[in-house]
Amino acid sequence: MNLRRWLTPGIGVKRWLLLTFAGLLLLALGVAHLIRQATRDLQPGGLTQGILDTVTLQFLPYPLRGLLVSVAGLLLVGFGAYRTIRALTAPFTRAEGGRLVELIYQRKSLARGPRIVAIGGGTGLSTLLRGLKEHTSNLTAVVAVADDGGSSGVLREELGIPPVGDIRRCLAALADSELLMGELLEHRFAGSPSDSAPEAGGPFGGHPVGNLLLAAMTQLENGDFEEGVRRANRVLAVRGQVLPAAATPLTMHARMRDGTILDGQSLITRTAGIESAWVTPTDAPASEDALQAIAEADLIVLGPGSLYTSLLPSLLLSQIRDAVVAAPALRVYVCNVATQVGETTGFDLAGHVEALVAHAGSGIVDCVLANNRLITPMPPAAPAEPVRLTWPPNLTAPPRLILDDVVDPERASHHDPARLAAAVIRVWEREGGARRRATAARSA
């Protein structure tokens, strides 16, 4: 049992221990008063008086007598409370795998954290969530549903459900037992079926367990994808919630600078020279849960992740975009630490922000958080370059720029979850407070 965690401020244990101690103290004073009343007529020197003098340590000096009794009382109260807590929580501790205190800490302390909505997809969003869940449990991930490659693309084609790969990653990132749950949800069945060898790997070849779980949840809800994802949130007991941006599969489209039009996220992400992007169906309704979470948020985080194929698919839905613009929350765009070969080759910081605003509108972001620790050269496996800190963008009213060290020193093309989350919370504490005061002043 982690005693220090049990005594963490806000967990709601210490106050009751102190109240118990105060009650025991009053009880002891009452018993002492009764003993004194019952023995005041005893004659000095008698047997009964001698026993009482010995029990009450009358043979010791008065200061030492009080010190010994106080120390003994504290030790007994502390040990008794410890053993009582262990006895009462033992069944739950076994059920929770020895992490009951973490569950209580999450429910009590993290529940007081800011309401944060993170919009995006890919590994960038799951990285952000992995860090933010240590600061608040009031988390909502609004995940893009435009992927058409890999296992998600196969399930999308065969079952007609939105892509589930990014939702799976976010569920794993927000799970309490992240390591164990991640291994389970990310486990892929061996092999990869193909037309030429349909038996290779069997019918599940190449599919992660998490993708199949989400597909099964959807079928259990009679094809209701949003309800299937809700059930997955409950089954996996994640901190916060993971929501699809829409219950309809979206298709990504892009027009290149040479006029060529590309269809499909998997093709667009590998191609440089994107001029504009859009999704179909253009009238796809956004998730009602996502719209409500955005309206109630204290902080909205856009990104990190692939600019065109992870972040923009959700913001290209008019309902999502309008909800973000209208929200009273602080809106922060987290720029990638490195360019992505293909869709953002050669982009600097200003270029990322200009593309975001060109597609989602000028009111989409208040602050831009960018990495200021440029690690070069990039690993050979990631043929990209750090995003150059060129500022300001060519906009009428550029958002505020905030620089921080958020890069993973072991993977120079990725964010570090803990550093990124800490930087986002610092932005919220500084910029969010000023925004709340300004909003209150306008309302007055």
mmCIF file of C-alpha atoms in Angstrom, residues 15-366:
data_model
loop_
_atom_site.group_PDB
_atom_site.id
_atom_site.type_symbol
_atom_site.label_atom_id
_atom_site.label_comp_id
_atom_site.label_asym_id
_atom_site.label_seq_id
_atom_site.Cartn_x
_atom_site.Cartn_y
_atom_site.Cartn_z
ATOM 1 C CA ARG A 15 -9.757 14.759 6.938
ATOM 2 C CA TRP A 16 -11.533 11.627 8.100
ATOM 3 C CA LEU A 17 -8.403 10.267 9.780
ATOM 4 C CA LEU A 18 -8.048 13.547 11.680
ATOM 5 C CA LEU A 19 -11.715 13.450 12.624
ATOM 6 C CA THR A 20 -11.277 9.886 13.888
ATOM 7 C CA PHE A 21 -8.241 10.942 15.913
ATOM 8 C CA ALA A 22 -10.164 13.868 17.413
ATOM 9 C CA GLY A 23 -12.991 11.521 18.380
ATOM 10 C CA LEU A 24 -10.571 9.119 20.056
ATOM 11 C CA LEU A 25 -9.003 12.020 21.939
ATOM 12 C CA LEU A 26 -12.391 13.164 23.248
ATOM 13 C CA LEU A 27 -13.233 9.567 24.172
ATOM 14 C CA ALA A 28 -9.972 9.267 26.117
ATOM 15 C CA LEU A 29 -10.665 12.509 27.977
ATOM 16 C CA GLY A 30 -14.161 11.268 28.822
ATOM 17 C CA VAL A 31 -12.843 7.943 30.140
ATOM 18 C CA ALA A 32 -10.209 9.774 32.196
ATOM 19 C CA HIS A 33 -12.933 11.978 33.673
ATOM 20 C CA LEU A 34 -15.051 8.950 34.594
ATOM 21 C CA ILE A 35 -12.067 7.230 36.217
ATOM 22 C CA ARG A 36 -11.326 10.332 38.245
ATOM 23 C CA GLN A 37 -14.939 10.625 39.381
ATOM 24 C CA ALA A 38 -15.042 6.950 40.346
ATOM 25 C CA THR A 39 -11.791 7.007 42.324
ATOM 26 C CA ARG A 40 -11.887 10.367 44.117
ATOM 27 C CA ASP A 41 -13.082 8.769 47.382
ATOM 28 C CA LEU A 42 -10.310 6.134 47.472
ATOM 29 C CA GLN A 43 -7.946 6.374 50.406
ATOM 30 C CA PRO A 44 -4.267 7.028 49.590
ATOM 31 C CA GLY A 45 -2.040 4.027 49.995
ATOM 32 C CA GLY A 46 -4.719 1.410 49.399
ATOM 33 C CA LEU A 47 -4.346 -1.516 46.982
ATOM 34 C CA THR A 48 -6.818 -0.107 44.487
ATOM 35 C CA GLN A 49 -5.170 3.298 44.594
ATOM 36 C CA GLY A 50 -1.768 1.708 44.047
ATOM 37 C CA ILE A 51 -2.976 -0.168 40.970
ATOM 38 C CA LEU A 52 -4.458 3.004 39.508
ATOM 39 C CA ASP A 53 -1.270 4.947 40.205
ATOM 40 C CA THR A 54 0.753 2.277 38.391
ATOM 41 C CA VAL A 55 -1.605 2.100 35.383
ATOM 42 C CA THR A 56 -1.675 5.896 35.032
ATOM 43 C CA LEU A 57 2.134 6.177 35.364
ATOM 44 C CA GLN A 58 1.982 8.324 38.503
ATOM 45 C CA PHE A 59 5.494 7.177 39.381
ATOM 46 C CA LEU A 60 6.929 9.141 36.378
ATOM 47 C CA PRO A 61 7.465 12.905 36.153
ATOM 48 C CA TYR A 62 4.387 14.664 34.825
ATOM 49 C CA PRO A 63 5.906 15.895 31.424
ATOM 50 C CA LEU A 64 7.348 12.458 30.639
ATOM 51 C CA ARG A 65 4.060 10.810 31.553
ATOM 52 C CA GLY A 66 2.142 12.911 28.994
ATOM 53 C CA LEU A 67 4.761 12.382 26.268
ATOM 54 C CA LEU A 68 4.738 8.598 26.587
ATOM 55 C CA VAL A 69 0.961 8.408 26.548
ATOM 56 C CA SER A 70 0.735 10.707 23.501
ATOM 57 C CA VAL A 71 3.313 8.729 21.509
ATOM 58 C CA ALA A 72 1.666 5.424 22.380
ATOM 59 C CA GLY A 73 -1.743 6.795 21.390
ATOM 60 C CA LEU A 74 -0.506 8.074 18.028
ATOM 61 C CA LEU A 75 1.178 4.768 17.250
ATOM 62 C CA LEU A 76 -1.929 2.787 18.098
ATOM 63 C CA VAL A 77 -4.241 5.091 16.133
ATOM 64 C CA GLY A 78 -1.935 5.083 13.088
ATOM 65 C CA PHE A 79 -1.439 1.330 13.090
ATOM 66 C CA GLY A 80 -5.124 0.698 13.691
ATOM 67 C CA ALA A 81 -6.177 3.020 10.846
ATOM 68 C CA TYR A 82 -3.648 1.413 8.510
ATOM 69 C CA ARG A 83 -4.833 -2.107 9.279
ATOM 70 C CA THR A 84 -8.477 -1.028 9.035
ATOM 71 C CA ILE A 85 -7.933 0.482 5.564
ATOM 72 C CA ARG A 86 -6.100 -2.633 4.428
ATOM 73 C CA ALA A 87 -8.844 -4.929 5.732
ATOM 74 C CA LEU A 88 -11.640 -2.905 4.135
ATOM 75 C CA THR A 89 -9.930 -2.441 0.764
ATOM 76 C CA ALA A 90 -8.321 -5.875 0.381
ATOM 77 C CA PRO A 91 -11.114 -7.298 -1.844
ATOM 78 C CA PHE A 92 -11.048 -4.224 -4.087
ATOM 79 C CA THR A 93 -7.258 -4.176 -4.195
ATOM 80 C CA ARG A 94 -7.201 -7.705 -5.547
ATOM 81 C CA ALA A 95 -9.894 -6.834 -8.080
ATOM 82 C CA GLU A 96 -8.030 -3.746 -9.268
ATOM 83 C CA GLY A 97 -4.639 -5.425 -9.437
ATOM 84 C CA GLY A 98 -3.219 -3.562 -6.449
ATOM 85 C CA ARG A 99 -4.109 -0.106 -7.804
ATOM 86 C CA LEU A 100 -7.093 0.896 -5.687
ATOM 87 C CA VAL A 101 -5.311 3.998 -4.413
ATOM 88 C CA GLU A 102 -4.617 5.045 -8.001
ATOM 89 C CA LEU A 103 -8.304 4.611 -8.831
ATOM 90 C CA ILE A 104 -9.315 6.763 -5.845
ATOM 91 C CA TYR A 105 -6.677 9.365 -6.746
ATOM 92 C CA GLN A 106 -8.012 9.481 -10.304
ATOM 93 C CA ARG A 107 -11.632 9.833 -9.209
ATOM 94 C CA LYS A 108 -10.965 12.418 -6.496
ATOM 95 C CA SER A 109 -7.991 14.511 -7.586
ATOM 96 C CA LEU A 110 -7.850 14.212 -11.361
ATOM 97 C CA ALA A 111 -11.598 14.812 -11.562
ATOM 98 C CA ARG A 112 -10.897 18.407 -10.497
ATOM 99 C CA GLY A 113 -8.671 19.004 -13.545
ATOM 100 C CA PRO A 114 -9.648 21.192 -16.511
ATOM 101 C CA ARG A 115 -12.087 19.907 -19.117
ATOM 102 C CA ILE A 116 -9.903 19.329 -22.153
ATOM 103 C CA VAL A 117 -10.984 18.349 -25.657
ATOM 104 C CA ALA A 118 -8.232 17.093 -27.955
ATOM 105 C CA ILE A 119 -9.002 16.926 -31.685
ATOM 106 C CA GLY A 120 -6.883 14.989 -34.151
ATOM 107 C CA GLY A 121 -5.774 11.463 -34.899
ATOM 108 C CA GLY A 122 -2.791 9.242 -35.558
ATOM 109 C CA THR A 123 0.019 8.707 -33.069
ATOM 110 C CA GLY A 124 0.194 12.416 -32.247
ATOM 111 C CA LEU A 125 -3.178 12.483 -30.499
ATOM 112 C CA SER A 126 -2.501 9.332 -28.482
ATOM 113 C CA THR A 127 0.858 10.781 -27.401
ATOM 114 C CA LEU A 128 -0.871 13.920 -26.109
ATOM 115 C CA LEU A 129 -3.542 11.910 -24.267
ATOM 116 C CA ARG A 130 -0.929 9.695 -22.641
ATOM 117 C CA GLY A 131 0.556 12.751 -20.950
ATOM 118 C CA LEU A 132 -2.644 14.684 -20.218
ATOM 119 C CA LYS A 133 -4.304 11.801 -18.339
ATOM 120 C CA GLU A 134 -1.803 12.388 -15.506
ATOM 121 C CA HIS A 135 -3.195 15.935 -15.058
ATOM 122 C CA THR A 136 -6.944 15.502 -15.504
ATOM 123 C CA SER A 137 -9.540 12.818 -16.075
ATOM 124 C CA ASN A 138 -11.886 15.296 -17.767
ATOM 125 C CA LEU A 139 -10.527 14.372 -21.174
ATOM 126 C CA THR A 140 -12.345 13.985 -24.470
ATOM 127 C CA ALA A 141 -10.573 12.817 -27.604
ATOM 128 C CA VAL A 142 -12.400 13.679 -30.839
ATOM 129 C CA VAL A 143 -10.856 11.340 -33.396
ATOM 130 C CA ALA A 144 -10.801 11.651 -37.186
ATOM 131 C CA VAL A 145 -12.621 8.945 -39.168
ATOM 132 C CA ALA A 146 -11.113 9.322 -42.654
ATOM 133 C CA ASP A 147 -8.437 6.595 -42.625
ATOM 134 C CA ASP A 148 -8.708 4.133 -45.507
ATOM 135 C CA GLY A 149 -5.546 2.096 -45.179
ATOM 136 C CA GLY A 150 -4.389 -1.015 -43.304
ATOM 137 C CA SER A 151 -6.710 -2.948 -41.032
ATOM 138 C CA SER A 152 -9.010 0.063 -40.595
ATOM 139 C CA GLY A 153 -9.464 0.300 -44.342
ATOM 140 C CA VAL A 154 -10.264 -3.416 -44.646
ATOM 141 C CA LEU A 155 -12.883 -3.293 -41.876
ATOM 142 C CA ARG A 156 -14.287 -0.096 -43.334
ATOM 143 C CA GLU A 157 -14.697 -1.763 -46.712
ATOM 144 C CA GLU A 158 -16.068 -5.076 -45.456
ATOM 145 C CA LEU A 159 -18.284 -3.910 -42.566
ATOM 146 C CA GLY A 160 -19.117 -0.375 -43.624
ATOM 147 C CA ILE A 161 -17.988 1.100 -40.295
ATOM 148 C CA PRO A 162 -15.798 4.194 -39.832
ATOM 149 C CA PRO A 163 -12.065 3.514 -39.429
ATOM 150 C CA VAL A 164 -11.201 2.397 -35.906
ATOM 151 C CA GLY A 165 -7.380 2.425 -35.825
ATOM 152 C CA ASP A 166 -6.918 5.900 -34.322
ATOM 153 C CA ILE A 167 -9.777 5.309 -31.868
ATOM 154 C CA ARG A 168 -8.026 2.126 -30.750
ATOM 155 C CA ARG A 169 -4.760 3.989 -30.103
ATOM 156 C CA CYS A 170 -6.527 6.651 -28.052
ATOM 157 C CA LEU A 171 -8.383 4.062 -25.969
ATOM 158 C CA ALA A 172 -5.090 2.335 -25.210
ATOM 159 C CA ALA A 173 -3.441 5.658 -24.297
ATOM 160 C CA LEU A 174 -6.210 6.578 -21.835
ATOM 161 C CA ALA A 175 -6.465 3.165 -20.189
ATOM 162 C CA ASP A 176 -5.385 2.933 -16.537
ATOM 163 C CA SER A 177 -3.338 -0.205 -17.172
ATOM 164 C CA GLU A 178 -1.836 1.319 -20.297
ATOM 165 C CA LEU A 179 1.005 -1.147 -20.795
ATOM 166 C CA LEU A 180 -1.163 -4.237 -20.467
ATOM 167 C CA MET A 181 -4.105 -2.749 -22.353
ATOM 168 C CA GLY A 182 -1.816 -1.402 -25.075
ATOM 169 C CA GLU A 183 -0.277 -4.818 -25.618
ATOM 170 C CA LEU A 184 -3.719 -6.359 -25.883
ATOM 171 C CA LEU A 185 -5.362 -3.784 -28.156
ATOM 172 C CA GLU A 186 -2.302 -3.420 -30.390
ATOM 173 C CA HIS A 187 -1.683 -7.159 -30.764
ATOM 174 C CA ARG A 188 -1.998 -8.134 -34.417
ATOM 175 C CA PHE A 189 -2.934 -11.602 -35.555
ATOM 176 C CA ALA A 190 -0.164 -13.128 -37.619
ATOM 177 C CA GLY A 191 -0.230 -12.946 -41.379
ATOM 178 C CA SER A 192 -1.974 -10.687 -43.861
ATOM 179 C CA PRO A 193 -4.686 -12.081 -46.119
ATOM 180 C CA SER A 194 -4.635 -11.267 -49.824
ATOM 181 C CA ASP A 195 -6.556 -12.170 -52.951
ATOM 182 C CA SER A 196 -3.789 -14.471 -54.120
ATOM 183 C CA ALA A 197 -3.499 -16.230 -50.759
ATOM 184 C CA PRO A 198 -6.770 -15.778 -48.844
ATOM 185 C CA GLU A 199 -5.786 -18.392 -46.286
ATOM 186 C CA ALA A 200 -2.627 -16.488 -45.239
ATOM 187 C CA GLY A 201 -3.065 -15.614 -41.590
ATOM 188 C CA GLY A 202 -6.701 -16.649 -41.605
ATOM 189 C CA PRO A 203 -9.659 -14.249 -41.624
ATOM 190 C CA PHE A 204 -8.094 -12.156 -38.838
ATOM 191 C CA GLY A 205 -4.620 -11.941 -40.352
ATOM 192 C CA GLY A 206 -3.067 -8.495 -39.842
ATOM 193 C CA HIS A 207 -5.948 -7.120 -37.732
ATOM 194 C CA PRO A 208 -5.214 -5.685 -34.257
ATOM 195 C CA VAL A 209 -7.371 -6.997 -31.419
ATOM 196 C CA GLY A 210 -8.581 -3.462 -30.679
ATOM 197 C CA ASN A 211 -9.954 -2.986 -34.188
ATOM 198 C CA LEU A 212 -11.904 -6.215 -33.983
ATOM 199 C CA LEU A 213 -13.167 -5.300 -30.517
ATOM 200 C CA LEU A 214 -14.563 -1.990 -31.791
ATOM 201 C CA ALA A 215 -16.122 -3.718 -34.790
ATOM 202 C CA ALA A 216 -17.744 -6.264 -32.445
ATOM 203 C CA MET A 217 -19.030 -3.503 -30.152
ATOM 204 C CA THR A 218 -20.628 -1.806 -33.153
ATOM 205 C CA GLN A 219 -22.382 -5.015 -34.191
ATOM 206 C CA LEU A 220 -23.595 -5.560 -30.619
ATOM 207 C CA GLU A 221 -25.229 -2.127 -30.850
ATOM 208 C CA ASN A 222 -26.985 -3.069 -34.105
ATOM 209 C CA GLY A 223 -24.590 -1.049 -36.254
ATOM 210 C CA ASP A 224 -24.627 2.087 -34.057
ATOM 211 C CA PHE A 225 -20.949 3.031 -34.255
ATOM 212 C CA GLU A 226 -21.099 5.858 -31.703
ATOM 213 C CA GLU A 227 -22.802 3.638 -29.131
ATOM 214 C CA GLY A 228 -20.275 0.895 -29.865
ATOM 215 C CA VAL A 229 -17.408 3.292 -29.075
ATOM 216 C CA ARG A 230 -19.231 4.440 -25.911
ATOM 217 C CA ARG A 231 -19.449 0.827 -24.785
ATOM 218 C CA ALA A 232 -15.747 0.327 -25.504
ATOM 219 C CA ASN A 233 -14.983 3.346 -23.293
ATOM 220 C CA ARG A 234 -16.912 1.707 -20.445
ATOM 221 C CA VAL A 235 -15.478 -1.761 -20.952
ATOM 222 C CA LEU A 236 -11.886 -0.506 -21.015
ATOM 223 C CA ALA A 237 -12.492 1.958 -18.118
ATOM 224 C CA VAL A 238 -10.499 4.748 -19.746
ATOM 225 C CA ARG A 239 -9.775 8.094 -18.121
ATOM 226 C CA GLY A 240 -12.082 10.447 -19.954
ATOM 227 C CA GLN A 241 -13.725 9.420 -23.198
ATOM 228 C CA VAL A 242 -12.817 8.735 -26.811
ATOM 229 C CA LEU A 243 -15.327 9.837 -29.451
ATOM 230 C CA PRO A 244 -15.423 9.587 -33.247
ATOM 231 C CA ALA A 245 -15.761 12.947 -34.987
ATOM 232 C CA ALA A 246 -18.658 11.446 -36.938
ATOM 233 C CA ALA A 247 -20.510 8.145 -37.135
ATOM 234 C CA THR A 248 -20.123 8.146 -40.927
ATOM 235 C CA PRO A 249 -16.909 7.075 -42.693
ATOM 236 C CA LEU A 250 -15.316 10.130 -44.320
ATOM 237 C CA THR A 251 -13.294 10.189 -47.517
ATOM 238 C CA MET A 252 -10.408 12.634 -47.787
ATOM 239 C CA HIS A 253 -9.775 14.550 -51.026
ATOM 240 C CA ALA A 254 -6.974 16.937 -51.974
ATOM 241 C CA ARG A 255 -6.192 19.185 -54.905
ATOM 242 C CA MET A 256 -2.493 19.471 -55.705
ATOM 243 C CA ARG A 257 -0.751 22.586 -56.985
ATOM 244 C CA ASP A 258 -0.634 21.090 -60.479
ATOM 245 C CA GLY A 259 -4.416 20.628 -60.460
ATOM 246 C CA THR A 260 -4.380 16.881 -59.798
ATOM 247 C CA ILE A 261 -7.079 15.622 -57.429
ATOM 248 C CA LEU A 262 -6.252 12.757 -55.061
ATOM 249 C CA ASP A 263 -8.811 10.647 -53.234
ATOM 250 C CA GLY A 264 -8.102 8.745 -50.013
ATOM 251 C CA GLN A 265 -6.093 9.547 -46.914
ATOM 252 C CA SER A 266 -3.475 6.842 -47.478
ATOM 253 C CA LEU A 267 -2.596 8.349 -50.868
ATOM 254 C CA ILE A 268 -2.727 11.997 -49.791
ATOM 255 C CA THR A 269 -0.434 11.511 -46.791
ATOM 256 C CA ARG A 270 2.417 10.391 -49.074
ATOM 257 C CA THR A 271 2.088 13.273 -51.558
ATOM 258 C CA ALA A 272 3.686 16.728 -51.401
ATOM 259 C CA GLY A 273 2.300 19.916 -52.890
ATOM 260 C CA ILE A 274 -1.227 19.978 -51.430
ATOM 261 C CA GLU A 275 -3.148 23.137 -52.295
ATOM 262 C CA SER A 276 -6.515 22.405 -50.645
ATOM 263 C CA ALA A 277 -8.322 19.544 -48.956
ATOM 264 C CA TRP A 278 -11.920 18.543 -48.210
ATOM 265 C CA VAL A 279 -13.947 15.547 -47.072
ATOM 266 C CA THR A 280 -17.053 13.783 -48.334
ATOM 267 C CA PRO A 281 -19.861 13.383 -47.592
ATOM 268 C CA THR A 282 -19.880 17.136 -47.065
ATOM 269 C CA ASP A 283 -23.059 17.000 -44.987
ATOM 270 C CA ALA A 284 -21.955 14.224 -42.627
ATOM 271 C CA PRO A 285 -23.359 14.998 -39.147
ATOM 272 C CA ALA A 286 -20.812 15.344 -36.368
ATOM 273 C CA SER A 287 -21.042 13.347 -33.163
ATOM 274 C CA GLU A 288 -23.463 15.003 -30.725
ATOM 275 C CA ASP A 289 -21.286 13.935 -27.805
ATOM 276 C CA ALA A 290 -18.284 15.599 -29.439
ATOM 277 C CA LEU A 291 -20.191 18.839 -30.014
ATOM 278 C CA GLN A 292 -21.354 18.898 -26.401
ATOM 279 C CA ALA A 293 -17.835 18.246 -25.093
ATOM 280 C CA ILE A 294 -16.444 21.082 -27.228
ATOM 281 C CA ALA A 295 -19.123 23.495 -25.960
ATOM 282 C CA GLU A 296 -18.336 22.638 -22.326
ATOM 283 C CA ALA A 297 -14.536 22.553 -22.614
ATOM 284 C CA ASP A 298 -12.091 24.755 -20.724
ATOM 285 C CA LEU A 299 -9.333 24.006 -23.234
ATOM 286 C CA ILE A 300 -9.410 22.737 -26.828
ATOM 287 C CA VAL A 301 -6.181 21.265 -28.204
ATOM 288 C CA LEU A 302 -5.763 20.835 -31.959
ATOM 289 C CA GLY A 303 -3.102 18.287 -32.819
ATOM 290 C CA PRO A 304 -0.414 17.159 -32.810
ATOM 291 C CA GLY A 305 -0.537 14.824 -35.763
ATOM 292 C CA SER A 306 -0.529 14.822 -39.538
ATOM 293 C CA LEU A 307 -1.840 18.230 -40.544
ATOM 294 C CA TYR A 308 -3.968 17.284 -43.548
ATOM 295 C CA THR A 309 -4.834 13.660 -42.807
ATOM 296 C CA SER A 310 -5.200 13.543 -38.999
ATOM 297 C CA LEU A 311 -6.223 17.022 -37.844
ATOM 298 C CA LEU A 312 -8.120 18.587 -40.739
ATOM 299 C CA PRO A 313 -10.625 15.738 -41.435
ATOM 300 C CA SER A 314 -12.469 16.574 -38.197
ATOM 301 C CA LEU A 315 -12.218 20.357 -38.624
ATOM 302 C CA LEU A 316 -13.481 20.111 -42.208
ATOM 303 C CA LEU A 317 -16.830 19.008 -40.788
ATOM 304 C CA SER A 318 -18.749 22.269 -40.553
ATOM 305 C CA GLN A 319 -20.405 21.366 -37.242
ATOM 306 C CA ILE A 320 -17.081 20.572 -35.563
ATOM 307 C CA ARG A 321 -15.422 23.684 -36.986
ATOM 308 C CA ASP A 322 -18.284 25.980 -35.982
ATOM 309 C CA ALA A 323 -18.414 24.471 -32.487
ATOM 310 C CA VAL A 324 -14.686 25.085 -31.954
ATOM 311 C CA VAL A 325 -14.946 28.684 -33.189
ATOM 312 C CA ALA A 326 -17.967 29.380 -30.963
ATOM 313 C CA ALA A 327 -16.567 27.669 -27.859
ATOM 314 C CA PRO A 328 -15.546 29.893 -24.922
ATOM 315 C CA ALA A 329 -12.534 27.644 -24.306
ATOM 316 C CA LEU A 330 -8.914 28.528 -25.010
ATOM 317 C CA ARG A 331 -7.904 26.971 -28.367
ATOM 318 C CA VAL A 332 -4.326 25.787 -28.748
ATOM 319 C CA TYR A 333 -2.750 24.343 -31.882
ATOM 320 C CA VAL A 334 0.151 21.989 -31.130
ATOM 321 C CA CYS A 335 2.443 21.982 -34.142
ATOM 322 C CA ASN A 336 4.420 18.868 -35.008
ATOM 323 C CA VAL A 337 8.083 18.843 -34.020
ATOM 324 C CA ALA A 338 9.074 17.527 -37.459
ATOM 325 C CA THR A 339 7.776 17.710 -41.001
ATOM 326 C CA GLN A 340 6.044 14.681 -42.468
ATOM 327 C CA VAL A 341 7.505 13.315 -45.655
ATOM 328 C CA GLY A 342 4.818 13.854 -48.238
ATOM 329 C CA GLU A 343 1.995 16.100 -47.061
ATOM 330 C CA THR A 344 4.119 18.647 -45.118
ATOM 331 C CA THR A 345 7.519 18.313 -46.766
ATOM 332 C CA GLY A 346 9.297 21.670 -46.483
ATOM 333 C CA PHE A 347 6.664 23.232 -44.192
ATOM 334 C CA ASP A 348 7.857 25.640 -41.513
ATOM 335 C CA LEU A 349 5.868 26.715 -38.455
ATOM 336 C CA ALA A 350 4.178 29.585 -40.273
ATOM 337 C CA GLY A 351 3.275 27.253 -43.147
ATOM 338 C CA HIS A 352 1.521 24.829 -40.786
ATOM 339 C CA VAL A 353 -0.534 27.614 -39.218
ATOM 340 C CA GLU A 354 -1.402 29.194 -42.584
ATOM 341 C CA ALA A 355 -2.673 25.841 -43.923
ATOM 342 C CA LEU A 356 -4.724 25.259 -40.766
ATOM 343 C CA VAL A 357 -6.354 28.695 -40.887
ATOM 344 C CA ALA A 358 -6.925 28.501 -44.667
ATOM 345 C CA HIS A 359 -9.045 25.371 -44.206
ATOM 346 C CA ALA A 360 -10.680 25.956 -40.806
ATOM 347 C CA GLY A 361 -10.993 29.745 -40.609
ATOM 348 C CA SER A 362 -9.246 32.559 -38.769
ATOM 349 C CA GLY A 363 -11.093 32.022 -35.475
ATOM 350 C CA ILE A 364 -9.976 28.438 -35.085
ATOM 351 C CA VAL A 365 -6.935 28.997 -32.844
ATOM 352 C CA ASP A 366 -5.819 31.416 -30.108
#
